[in-house]
Coordinates of C-alpha atoms and ligand atoms in Angstrom, one line a residue:
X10 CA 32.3 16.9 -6.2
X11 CA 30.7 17.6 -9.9
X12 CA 27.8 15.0 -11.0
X13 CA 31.2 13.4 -13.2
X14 CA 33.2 13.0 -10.6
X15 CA 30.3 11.0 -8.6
X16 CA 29.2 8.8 -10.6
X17 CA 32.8 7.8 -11.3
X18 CA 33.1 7.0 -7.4
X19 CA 30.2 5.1 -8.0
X20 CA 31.0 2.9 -10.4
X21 CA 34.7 2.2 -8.7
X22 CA 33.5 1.7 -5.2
X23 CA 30.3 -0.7 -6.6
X24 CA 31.0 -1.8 -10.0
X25 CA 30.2 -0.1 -13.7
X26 CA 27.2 -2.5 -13.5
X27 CA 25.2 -0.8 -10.9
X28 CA 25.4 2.3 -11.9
X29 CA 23.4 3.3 -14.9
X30 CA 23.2 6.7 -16.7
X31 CA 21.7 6.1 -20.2
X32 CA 18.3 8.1 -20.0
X33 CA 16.5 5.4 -21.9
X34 CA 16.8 3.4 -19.4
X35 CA 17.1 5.1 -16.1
X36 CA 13.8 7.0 -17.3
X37 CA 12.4 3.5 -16.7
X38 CA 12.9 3.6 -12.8
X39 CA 11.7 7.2 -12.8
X40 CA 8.2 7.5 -11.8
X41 CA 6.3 4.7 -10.1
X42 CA 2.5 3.5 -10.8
X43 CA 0.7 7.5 -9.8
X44 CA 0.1 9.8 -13.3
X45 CA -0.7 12.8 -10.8
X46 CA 2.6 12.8 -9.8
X47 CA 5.3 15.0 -10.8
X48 CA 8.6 13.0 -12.6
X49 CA 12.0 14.5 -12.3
X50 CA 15.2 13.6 -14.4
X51 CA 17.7 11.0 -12.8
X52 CA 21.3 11.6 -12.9
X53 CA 22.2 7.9 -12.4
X54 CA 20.6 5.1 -10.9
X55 CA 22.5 3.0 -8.6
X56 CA 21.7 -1.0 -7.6
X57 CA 24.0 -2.2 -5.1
X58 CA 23.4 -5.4 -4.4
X59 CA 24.7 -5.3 -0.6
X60 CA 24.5 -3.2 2.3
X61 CA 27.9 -2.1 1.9
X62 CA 27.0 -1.3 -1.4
X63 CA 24.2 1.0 0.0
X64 CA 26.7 3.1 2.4
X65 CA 28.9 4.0 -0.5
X66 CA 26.2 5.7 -2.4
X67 CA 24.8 7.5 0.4
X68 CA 28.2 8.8 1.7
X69 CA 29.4 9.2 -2.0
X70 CA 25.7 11.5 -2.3
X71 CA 26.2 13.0 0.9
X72 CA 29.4 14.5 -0.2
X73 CA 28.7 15.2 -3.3
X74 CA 25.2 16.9 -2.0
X75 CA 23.3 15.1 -4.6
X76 CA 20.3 13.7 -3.8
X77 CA 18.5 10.1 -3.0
X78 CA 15.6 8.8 -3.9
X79 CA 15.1 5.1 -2.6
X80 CA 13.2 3.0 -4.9
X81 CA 11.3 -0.9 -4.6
X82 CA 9.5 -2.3 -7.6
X83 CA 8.4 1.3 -8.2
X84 CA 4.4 0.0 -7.6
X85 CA 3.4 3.2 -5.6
X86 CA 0.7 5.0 -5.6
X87 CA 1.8 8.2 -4.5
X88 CA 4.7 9.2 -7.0
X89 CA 6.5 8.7 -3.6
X90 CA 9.8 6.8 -5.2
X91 CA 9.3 9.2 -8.4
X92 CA 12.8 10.7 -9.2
X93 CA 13.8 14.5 -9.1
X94 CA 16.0 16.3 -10.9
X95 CA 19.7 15.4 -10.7
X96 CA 18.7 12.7 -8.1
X97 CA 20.1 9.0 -7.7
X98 CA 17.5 6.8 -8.0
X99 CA 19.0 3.8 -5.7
X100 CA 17.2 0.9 -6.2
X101 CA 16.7 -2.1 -3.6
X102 CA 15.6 -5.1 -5.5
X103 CA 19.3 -6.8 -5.7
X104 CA 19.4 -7.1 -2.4
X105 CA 17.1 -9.7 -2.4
X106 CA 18.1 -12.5 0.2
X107 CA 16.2 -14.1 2.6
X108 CA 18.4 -14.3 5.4
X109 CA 16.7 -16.3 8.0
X110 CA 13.2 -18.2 8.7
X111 CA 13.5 -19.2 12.7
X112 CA 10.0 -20.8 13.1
X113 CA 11.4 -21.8 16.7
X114 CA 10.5 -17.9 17.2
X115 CA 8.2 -17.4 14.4
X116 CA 10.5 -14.5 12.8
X117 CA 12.5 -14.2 9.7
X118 CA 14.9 -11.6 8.9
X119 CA 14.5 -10.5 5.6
X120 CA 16.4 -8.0 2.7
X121 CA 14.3 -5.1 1.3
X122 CA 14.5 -6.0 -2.7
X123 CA 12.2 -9.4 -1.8
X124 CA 9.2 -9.8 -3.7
X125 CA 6.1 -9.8 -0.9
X126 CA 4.3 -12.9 -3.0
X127 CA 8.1 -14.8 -2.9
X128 CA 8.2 -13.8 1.2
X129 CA 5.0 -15.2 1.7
X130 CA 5.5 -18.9 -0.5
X131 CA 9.2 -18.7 1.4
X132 CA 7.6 -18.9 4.9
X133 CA 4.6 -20.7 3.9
X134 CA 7.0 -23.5 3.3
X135 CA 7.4 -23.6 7.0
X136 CA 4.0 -23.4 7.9
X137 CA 4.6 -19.8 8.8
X138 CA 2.5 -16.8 7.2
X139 CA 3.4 -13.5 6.8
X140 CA 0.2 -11.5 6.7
X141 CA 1.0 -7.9 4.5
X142 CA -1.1 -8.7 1.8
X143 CA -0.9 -5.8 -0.6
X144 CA -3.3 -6.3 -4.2
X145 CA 0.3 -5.7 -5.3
X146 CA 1.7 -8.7 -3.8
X147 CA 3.2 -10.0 -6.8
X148 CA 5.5 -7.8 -7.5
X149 CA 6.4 -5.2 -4.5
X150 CA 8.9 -5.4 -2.2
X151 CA 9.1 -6.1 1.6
X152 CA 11.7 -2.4 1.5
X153 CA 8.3 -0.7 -0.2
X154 CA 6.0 -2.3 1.8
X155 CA 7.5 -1.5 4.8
X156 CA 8.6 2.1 3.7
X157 CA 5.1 2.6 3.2
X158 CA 3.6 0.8 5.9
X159 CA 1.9 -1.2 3.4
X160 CA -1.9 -3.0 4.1
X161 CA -3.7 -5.5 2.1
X162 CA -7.2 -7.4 2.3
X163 CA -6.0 -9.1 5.6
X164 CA -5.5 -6.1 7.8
X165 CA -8.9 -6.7 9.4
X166 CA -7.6 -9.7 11.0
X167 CA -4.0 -9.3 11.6
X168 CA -3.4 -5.5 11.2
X169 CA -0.7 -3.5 8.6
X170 CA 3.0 -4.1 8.0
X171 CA 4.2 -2.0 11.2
X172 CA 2.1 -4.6 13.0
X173 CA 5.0 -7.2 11.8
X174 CA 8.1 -5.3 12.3
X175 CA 10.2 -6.3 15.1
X176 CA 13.2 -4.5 14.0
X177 CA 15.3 -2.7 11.1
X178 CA 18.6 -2.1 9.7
X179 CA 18.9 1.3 8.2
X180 CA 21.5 3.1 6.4
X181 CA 21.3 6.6 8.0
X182 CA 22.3 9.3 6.4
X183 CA 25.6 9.9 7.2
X184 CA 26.2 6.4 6.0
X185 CA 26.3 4.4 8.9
X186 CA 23.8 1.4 10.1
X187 CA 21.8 1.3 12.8
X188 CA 20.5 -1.5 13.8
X189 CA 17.2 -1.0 15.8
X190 CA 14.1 -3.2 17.3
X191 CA 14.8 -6.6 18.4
X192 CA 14.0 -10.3 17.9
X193 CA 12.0 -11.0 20.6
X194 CA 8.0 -10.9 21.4
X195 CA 8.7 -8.4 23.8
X196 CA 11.0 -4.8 24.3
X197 CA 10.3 -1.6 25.4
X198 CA 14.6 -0.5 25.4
X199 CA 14.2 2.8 24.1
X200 CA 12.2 4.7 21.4
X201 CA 10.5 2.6 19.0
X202 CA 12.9 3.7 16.1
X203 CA 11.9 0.9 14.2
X204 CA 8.4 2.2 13.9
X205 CA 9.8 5.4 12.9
X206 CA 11.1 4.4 9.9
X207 CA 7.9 2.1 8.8
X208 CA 6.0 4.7 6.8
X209 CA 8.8 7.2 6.2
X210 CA 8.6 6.7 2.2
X211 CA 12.3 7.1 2.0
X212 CA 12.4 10.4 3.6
X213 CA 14.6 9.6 6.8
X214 CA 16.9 6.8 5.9
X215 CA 17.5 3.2 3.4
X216 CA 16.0 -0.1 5.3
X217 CA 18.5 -2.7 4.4
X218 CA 17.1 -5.3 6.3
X219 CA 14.2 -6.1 8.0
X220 CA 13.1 -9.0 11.5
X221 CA 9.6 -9.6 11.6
X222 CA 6.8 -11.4 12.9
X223 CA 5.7 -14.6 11.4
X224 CA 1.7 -16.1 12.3
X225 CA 1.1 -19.7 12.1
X226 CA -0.5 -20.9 8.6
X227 CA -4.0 -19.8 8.8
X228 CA -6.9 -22.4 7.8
X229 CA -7.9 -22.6 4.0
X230 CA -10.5 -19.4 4.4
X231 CA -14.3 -19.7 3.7
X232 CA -16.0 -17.5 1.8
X233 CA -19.3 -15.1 1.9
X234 CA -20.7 -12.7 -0.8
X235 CA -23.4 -10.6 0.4
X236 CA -25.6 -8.6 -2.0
X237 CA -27.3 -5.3 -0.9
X238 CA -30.1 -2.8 -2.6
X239 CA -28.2 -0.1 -0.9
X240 CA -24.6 1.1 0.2
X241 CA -26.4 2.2 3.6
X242 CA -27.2 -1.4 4.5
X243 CA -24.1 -2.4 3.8
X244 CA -22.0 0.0 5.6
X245 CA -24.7 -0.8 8.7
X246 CA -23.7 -4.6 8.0
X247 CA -20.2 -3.5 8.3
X248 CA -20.7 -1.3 11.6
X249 CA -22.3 -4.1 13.3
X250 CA -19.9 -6.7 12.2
X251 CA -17.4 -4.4 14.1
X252 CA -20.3 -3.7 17.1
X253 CA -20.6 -7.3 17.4
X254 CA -16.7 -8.4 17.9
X255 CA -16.5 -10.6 14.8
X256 CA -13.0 -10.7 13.3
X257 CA -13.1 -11.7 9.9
X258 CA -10.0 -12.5 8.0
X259 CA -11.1 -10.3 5.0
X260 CA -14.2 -7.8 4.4
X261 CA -14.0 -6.4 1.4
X262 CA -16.7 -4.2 -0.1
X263 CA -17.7 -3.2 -3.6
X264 CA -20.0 -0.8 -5.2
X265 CA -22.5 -0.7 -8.3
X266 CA -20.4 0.8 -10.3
X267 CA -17.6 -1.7 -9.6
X268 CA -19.7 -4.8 -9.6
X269 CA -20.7 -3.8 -13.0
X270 CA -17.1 -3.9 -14.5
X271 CA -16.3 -7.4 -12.7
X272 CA -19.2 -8.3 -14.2
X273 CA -18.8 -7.8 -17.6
X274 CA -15.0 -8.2 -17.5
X275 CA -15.3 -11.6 -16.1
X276 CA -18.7 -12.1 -18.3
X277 CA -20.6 -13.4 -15.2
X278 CA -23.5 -12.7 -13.1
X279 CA -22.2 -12.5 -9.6
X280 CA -26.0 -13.1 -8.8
X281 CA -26.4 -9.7 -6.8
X282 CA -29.5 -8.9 -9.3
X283 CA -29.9 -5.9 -10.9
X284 CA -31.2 -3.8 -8.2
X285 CA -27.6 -4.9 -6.2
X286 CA -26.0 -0.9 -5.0
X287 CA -23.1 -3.2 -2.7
X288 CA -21.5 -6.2 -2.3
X289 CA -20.0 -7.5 0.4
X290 CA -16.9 -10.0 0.4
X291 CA -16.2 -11.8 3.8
X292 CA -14.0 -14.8 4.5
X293 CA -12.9 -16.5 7.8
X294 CA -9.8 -18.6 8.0
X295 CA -10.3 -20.0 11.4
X296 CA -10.9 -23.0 9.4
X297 CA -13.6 -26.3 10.2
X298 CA -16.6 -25.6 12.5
X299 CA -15.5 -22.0 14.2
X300 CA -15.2 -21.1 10.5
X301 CA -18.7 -22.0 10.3
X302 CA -19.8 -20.5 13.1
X303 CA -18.1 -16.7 12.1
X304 CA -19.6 -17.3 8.7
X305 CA -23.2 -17.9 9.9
X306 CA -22.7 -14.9 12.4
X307 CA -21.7 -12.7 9.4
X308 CA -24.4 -13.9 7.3
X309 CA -27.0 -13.5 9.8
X310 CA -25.9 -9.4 10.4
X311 CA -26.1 -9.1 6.4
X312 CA -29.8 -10.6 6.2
X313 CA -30.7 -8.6 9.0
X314 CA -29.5 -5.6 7.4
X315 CA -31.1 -6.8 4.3
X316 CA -29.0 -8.3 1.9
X317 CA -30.7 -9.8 -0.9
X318 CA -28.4 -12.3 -1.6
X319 CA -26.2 -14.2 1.2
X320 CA -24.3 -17.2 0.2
X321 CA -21.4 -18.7 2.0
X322 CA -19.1 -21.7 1.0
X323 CA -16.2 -23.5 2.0
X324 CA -15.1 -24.7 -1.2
X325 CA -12.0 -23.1 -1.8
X326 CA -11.8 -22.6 -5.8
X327 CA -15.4 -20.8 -5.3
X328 CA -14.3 -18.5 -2.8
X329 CA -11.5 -17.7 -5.0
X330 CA -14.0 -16.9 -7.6
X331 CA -15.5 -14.6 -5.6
X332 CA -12.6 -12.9 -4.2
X333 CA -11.1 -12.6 -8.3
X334 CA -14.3 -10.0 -8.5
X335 CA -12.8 -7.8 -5.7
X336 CA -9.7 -8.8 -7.5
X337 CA -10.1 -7.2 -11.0
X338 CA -11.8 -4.2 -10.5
X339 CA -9.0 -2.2 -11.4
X340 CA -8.3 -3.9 -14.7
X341 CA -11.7 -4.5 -15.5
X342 CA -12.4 -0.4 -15.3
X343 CA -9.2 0.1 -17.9
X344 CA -11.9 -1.0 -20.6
X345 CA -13.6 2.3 -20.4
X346 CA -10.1 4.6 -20.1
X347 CA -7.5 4.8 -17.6
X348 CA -7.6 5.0 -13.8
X349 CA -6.6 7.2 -10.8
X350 CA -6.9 5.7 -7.6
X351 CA -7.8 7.5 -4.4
X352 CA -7.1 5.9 -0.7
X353 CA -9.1 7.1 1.9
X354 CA -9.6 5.8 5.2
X355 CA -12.5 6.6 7.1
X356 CA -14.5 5.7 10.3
X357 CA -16.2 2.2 9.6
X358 CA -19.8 3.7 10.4
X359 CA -19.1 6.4 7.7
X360 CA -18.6 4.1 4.6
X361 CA -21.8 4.8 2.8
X362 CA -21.4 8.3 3.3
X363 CA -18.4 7.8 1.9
X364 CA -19.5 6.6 -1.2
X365 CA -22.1 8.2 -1.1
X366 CA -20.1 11.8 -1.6
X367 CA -18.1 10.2 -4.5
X368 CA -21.5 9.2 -6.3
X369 CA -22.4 13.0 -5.9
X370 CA -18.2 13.8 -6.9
X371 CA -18.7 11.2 -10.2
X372 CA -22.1 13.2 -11.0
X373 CA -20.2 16.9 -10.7
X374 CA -17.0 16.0 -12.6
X375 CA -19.0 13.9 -15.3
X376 CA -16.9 10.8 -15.3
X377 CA -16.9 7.1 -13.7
X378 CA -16.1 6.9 -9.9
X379 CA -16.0 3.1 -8.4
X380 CA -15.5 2.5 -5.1
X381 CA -13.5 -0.9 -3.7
X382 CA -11.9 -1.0 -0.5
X383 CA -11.5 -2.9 2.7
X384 CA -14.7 -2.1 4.6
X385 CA -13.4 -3.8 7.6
X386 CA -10.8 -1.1 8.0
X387 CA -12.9 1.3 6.6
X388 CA -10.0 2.0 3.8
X389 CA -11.8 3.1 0.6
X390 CA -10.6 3.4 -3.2
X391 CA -12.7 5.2 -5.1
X392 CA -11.0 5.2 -8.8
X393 CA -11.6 7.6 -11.4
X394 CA -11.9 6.9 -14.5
X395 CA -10.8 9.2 -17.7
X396 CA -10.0 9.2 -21.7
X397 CA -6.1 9.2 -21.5
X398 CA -6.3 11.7 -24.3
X399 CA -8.3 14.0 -22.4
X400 CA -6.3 17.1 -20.8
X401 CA -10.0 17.8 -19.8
X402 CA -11.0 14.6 -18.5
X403 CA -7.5 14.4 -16.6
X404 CA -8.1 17.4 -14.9
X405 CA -11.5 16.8 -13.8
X406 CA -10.0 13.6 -12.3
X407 CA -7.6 15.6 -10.5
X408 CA -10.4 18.0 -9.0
X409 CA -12.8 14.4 -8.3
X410 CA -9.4 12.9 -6.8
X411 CA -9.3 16.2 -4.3
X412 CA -12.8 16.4 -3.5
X413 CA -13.1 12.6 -2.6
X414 CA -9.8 13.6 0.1
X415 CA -12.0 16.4 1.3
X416 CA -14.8 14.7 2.0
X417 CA -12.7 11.6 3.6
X418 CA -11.6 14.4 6.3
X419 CA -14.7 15.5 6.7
X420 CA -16.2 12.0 8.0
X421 CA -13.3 12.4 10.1
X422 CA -11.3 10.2 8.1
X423 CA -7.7 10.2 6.9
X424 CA -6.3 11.3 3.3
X425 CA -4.5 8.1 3.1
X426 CA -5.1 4.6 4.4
X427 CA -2.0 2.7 2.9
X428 CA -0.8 4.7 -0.2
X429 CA 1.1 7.6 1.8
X430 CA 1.9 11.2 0.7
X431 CA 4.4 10.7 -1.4
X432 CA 4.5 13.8 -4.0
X433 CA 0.8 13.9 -4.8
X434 CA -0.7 14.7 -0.8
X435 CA 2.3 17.3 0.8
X436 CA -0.8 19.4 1.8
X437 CA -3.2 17.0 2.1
X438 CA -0.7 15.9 5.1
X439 CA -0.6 19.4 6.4
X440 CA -4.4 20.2 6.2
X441 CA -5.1 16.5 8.2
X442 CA -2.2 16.9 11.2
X443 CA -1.9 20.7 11.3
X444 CA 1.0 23.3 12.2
X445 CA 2.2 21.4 15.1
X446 CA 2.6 17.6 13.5
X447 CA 4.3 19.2 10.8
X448 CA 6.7 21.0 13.1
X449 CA 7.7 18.0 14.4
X450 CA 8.0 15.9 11.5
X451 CA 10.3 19.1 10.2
X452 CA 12.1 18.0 13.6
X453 CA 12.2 14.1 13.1
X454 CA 13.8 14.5 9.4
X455 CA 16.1 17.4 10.2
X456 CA 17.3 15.5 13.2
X457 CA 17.8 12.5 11.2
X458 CA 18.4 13.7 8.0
X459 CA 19.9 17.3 8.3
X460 CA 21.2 17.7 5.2
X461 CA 18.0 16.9 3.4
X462 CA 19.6 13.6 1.4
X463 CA 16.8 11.0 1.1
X464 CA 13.9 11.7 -1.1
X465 CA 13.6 15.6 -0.5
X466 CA 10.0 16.9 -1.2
X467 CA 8.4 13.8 -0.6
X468 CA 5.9 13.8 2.1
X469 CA 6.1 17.8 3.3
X470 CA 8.6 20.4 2.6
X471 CA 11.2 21.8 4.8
Ligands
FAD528 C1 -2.5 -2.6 -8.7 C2 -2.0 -2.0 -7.3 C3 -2.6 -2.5 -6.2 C4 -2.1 -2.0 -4.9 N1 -2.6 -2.5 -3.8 C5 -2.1 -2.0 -2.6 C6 -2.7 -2.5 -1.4 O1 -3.6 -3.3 -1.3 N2 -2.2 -2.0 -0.2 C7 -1.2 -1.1 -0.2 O2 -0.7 -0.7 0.9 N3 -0.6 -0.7 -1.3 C8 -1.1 -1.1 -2.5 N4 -0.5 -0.6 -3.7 C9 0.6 0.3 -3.6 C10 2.0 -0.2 -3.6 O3 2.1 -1.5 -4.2 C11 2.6 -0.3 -2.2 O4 2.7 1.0 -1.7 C12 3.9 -1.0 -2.0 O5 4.2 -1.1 -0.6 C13 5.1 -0.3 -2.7 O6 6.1 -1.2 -2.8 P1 7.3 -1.1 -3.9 O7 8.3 -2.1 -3.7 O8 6.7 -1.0 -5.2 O9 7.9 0.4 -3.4 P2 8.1 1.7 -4.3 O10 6.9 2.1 -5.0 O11 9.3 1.5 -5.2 O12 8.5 2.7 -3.2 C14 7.5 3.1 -2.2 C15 8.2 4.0 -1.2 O13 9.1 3.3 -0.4 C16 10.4 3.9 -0.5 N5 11.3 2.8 -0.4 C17 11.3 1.6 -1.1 N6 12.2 0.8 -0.7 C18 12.9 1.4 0.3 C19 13.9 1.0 1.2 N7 14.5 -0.1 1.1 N8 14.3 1.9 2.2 C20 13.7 3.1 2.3 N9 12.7 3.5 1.5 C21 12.3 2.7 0.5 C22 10.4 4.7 -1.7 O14 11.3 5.8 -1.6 C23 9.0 5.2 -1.8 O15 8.8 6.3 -0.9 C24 -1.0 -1.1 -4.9 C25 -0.4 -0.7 -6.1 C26 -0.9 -1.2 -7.3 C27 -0.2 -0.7 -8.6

């Protein structure tokens, strides 16, 4: 079938509407939020707005041997949903229906193309929450989040999307549905498929709908910021919050450099002083007294390790104050140039080293490194900062962005915590799981995927 002849079948089978050629625009769904990333040239992009709508493209692009790249909101971080050349971008946010809330069960069943932030307000309503908290929450999708296995602030309490995921429809490759998982607490029938396909980035299949776990409404959380003259007290704050079994609902940490640019984006004095190397965000949500008690146990482990500063309230709009630091530090760096963020994950007694090696990574390469992430999971994102209009500044970003991966392994860490592989990691992913896990992943997306259809290139080569 020639490229012609396909996207007519398209536009018959779902409408001249979803099925848009014009470069100006399908450029626009090309490349998602990574600028290391290689961008390829769409052939068409295709929205169907039902799962019906979703077979027809893949069988009408399995036929036609042209291939798919499954897209969200496009808020990646890994240039995983970025197009390639002569692909169909097939986009997921019209199918954007929340099927079912069953707070009898606490589950809901759920299309891919719904916002996170909508997902969240939708069950909320019910006194349901549905932890996966991504900083992108406003304007990602459930389908990205869960192709990604997105985390969030949360995590530390309640864990990463899979930890939702009860079960999945998928459009397989050959177009038909499976429907895997199940709707109850428990069920061990066969292989977990559904976890399979949590993570995949598009590579093995289209999630069409989604069953997951709901949590009861959490308590309005209270709030700690903890202010240290060195990243090594912090990280032995956070080391001994996890010795100690204390399960906050969000520890976040923050470095110099990014307590600086909160600072002076926000014009305020977060009161760290000016000697202050780390901060450290903490909140429980287990609401009235226990929420006192978990605070005052986290306080006391940062003055021992000795915080300078250690304040703790319940007030909610000054814990959201707080948080709002944590909160900006991306667009609060994008007054000194542009950014490139990094995701590691590494062993929660390792995070100082951690940012440690990206202090002596900023100092090599000349330009700004600060270093966010959710210290409770040990999930660090040191971003680089550069001149846009720098090819020499970009590429000493890329060298800062490879060296920060190196040293993540080398804590015995992971290259990626939450962001993936997508087209910016393929042998970042090889170096971290070796010949034999990529062998078998080879396996998994031949088995699954044998005519190499979904997003080929993405993740590991065949
Ligand atoms: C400012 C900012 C903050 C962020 N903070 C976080 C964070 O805290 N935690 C975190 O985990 N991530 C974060 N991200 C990254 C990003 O938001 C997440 O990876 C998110 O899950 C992507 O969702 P999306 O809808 O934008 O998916 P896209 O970027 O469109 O796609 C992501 C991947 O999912 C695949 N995909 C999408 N939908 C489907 C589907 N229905 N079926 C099969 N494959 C599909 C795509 O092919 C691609 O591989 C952040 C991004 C930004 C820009």
């Amino acid at each position: 079938m020639s490229n012609d002849a396909l996207v007519t079948r398209l536009r018959e089978e779902l409408g001249t509407a979803a099925v848009l050629t014009d470069a100006d625009v399908t450029d626009s769904y090309a490349r998602d939020m990574m600028p290391l990333a290689p961008v390829g040239k769409p052939l068409a992009v295709v929205l169907p707005v039902d799962v019906e709508g979703v077979q027809a493209t893949v069988r009408a692009c399995a036929e036609a041997g042209v291939p798919i790249v499954p897209r969200g909101a496009g808020s990646g971080l890994s240039g995983a949903a970025n197009a390639i050349d002569g692909c169909v971008v097939l986009v997921l946010t019209k199918l954007d229906q929340i099927v079912e809330i069953d707070a009898g069960n606490r589950l809901a069943v759920v299309q891919p193309g719904v916002v996170n932030l909508d997902f969240r307000n939708a069950v909320e309503k019910h006194g349901l929450f549905y932890p996966p908290d991504p900083s992108s929450y406003d304007w990602c999708t459930i389908g990205g989040n869960l192709s990604t296995n997105a985390g969030g602030l949360c995590c530390v309490k309640y864990g990463v999307t899979t930890d939702s995921v009860l079960g999945l429809e998928v459009v397989l490759a050959d177009g038909s549905l499976l429907k895997t998982g199940r709707r109850t607490v428990k069920g061990v029938a066969g292989y977990d498929l559904a976890r399979l396909f949590v993570g995949s980035e598009g590579t093995l299949g289209v999630i069409t709908q989604a069953t997951v776990a709901l949590k009861p409404l959490p308590q309005a959380p209270s709030t700690l910021v903890a202010g240290f003259s060195s990243t090594e007290a912090a990280g032995e704050a956070v080391a001994r919050v996890v010795r100690e079994g204390l399960v906050p609902s969000l520890l976040e940490i923050m470095d110099a450099t990014s307590i600086k640019a909160a600072e002076t984006y926000l014009k305020t004095d977060l009161g760290a002083g000016s000697d202050c190397q780390a901060l450290l965000l903490a909140q429980s949500d287990s609401g009235g007294e226990v929420a006192r008690r978990e605070l005052a146990a986290l306080e006391q482990i940062c003055v021992d390790c000795g915080a300078s500063l250690a304040y703790a309230t319940d007030d909610i709009a000054e814990g959201n104050m707080l948080l709002q630091a944590r909160r900006v530090v991306l667009t609060a760096l994008e007054m000194y140039g542009v950014w490139l963020t990094d995701d590691v994950c590494v062993p929660r007694t390792r995070i100082a080293e951690l940012i440690a090696g990206c202090q002596r990574v900023s100092e090599k390469v000349d330009l700004r490194i600060a270093v966010v992430g959710h210290a409770g999971d040990g999930n660090m994102h040191p971003t680089i900062v550069y001149s846009p209009d720098s090819e020499d500044e970009f590429a000493r970003a890329q060298q800062a962005f490879d060296e920060i991966l190196e040293i993540g392994l080398s804590l015995g860490g992971t290259v990626t915590g939450e962001h993936g592989i997508g087209k910016i990691k393929r042998e970042w992913l090889a170096k971290e799981i070796g010949p034999v896990g990529l062998k078998v992943h080879r396996q998994i997306k031949q088995a699954l995927d044998p005519g190499n259809l979904f997003n080929p290139g993405s993740m590991f080569s065949l």
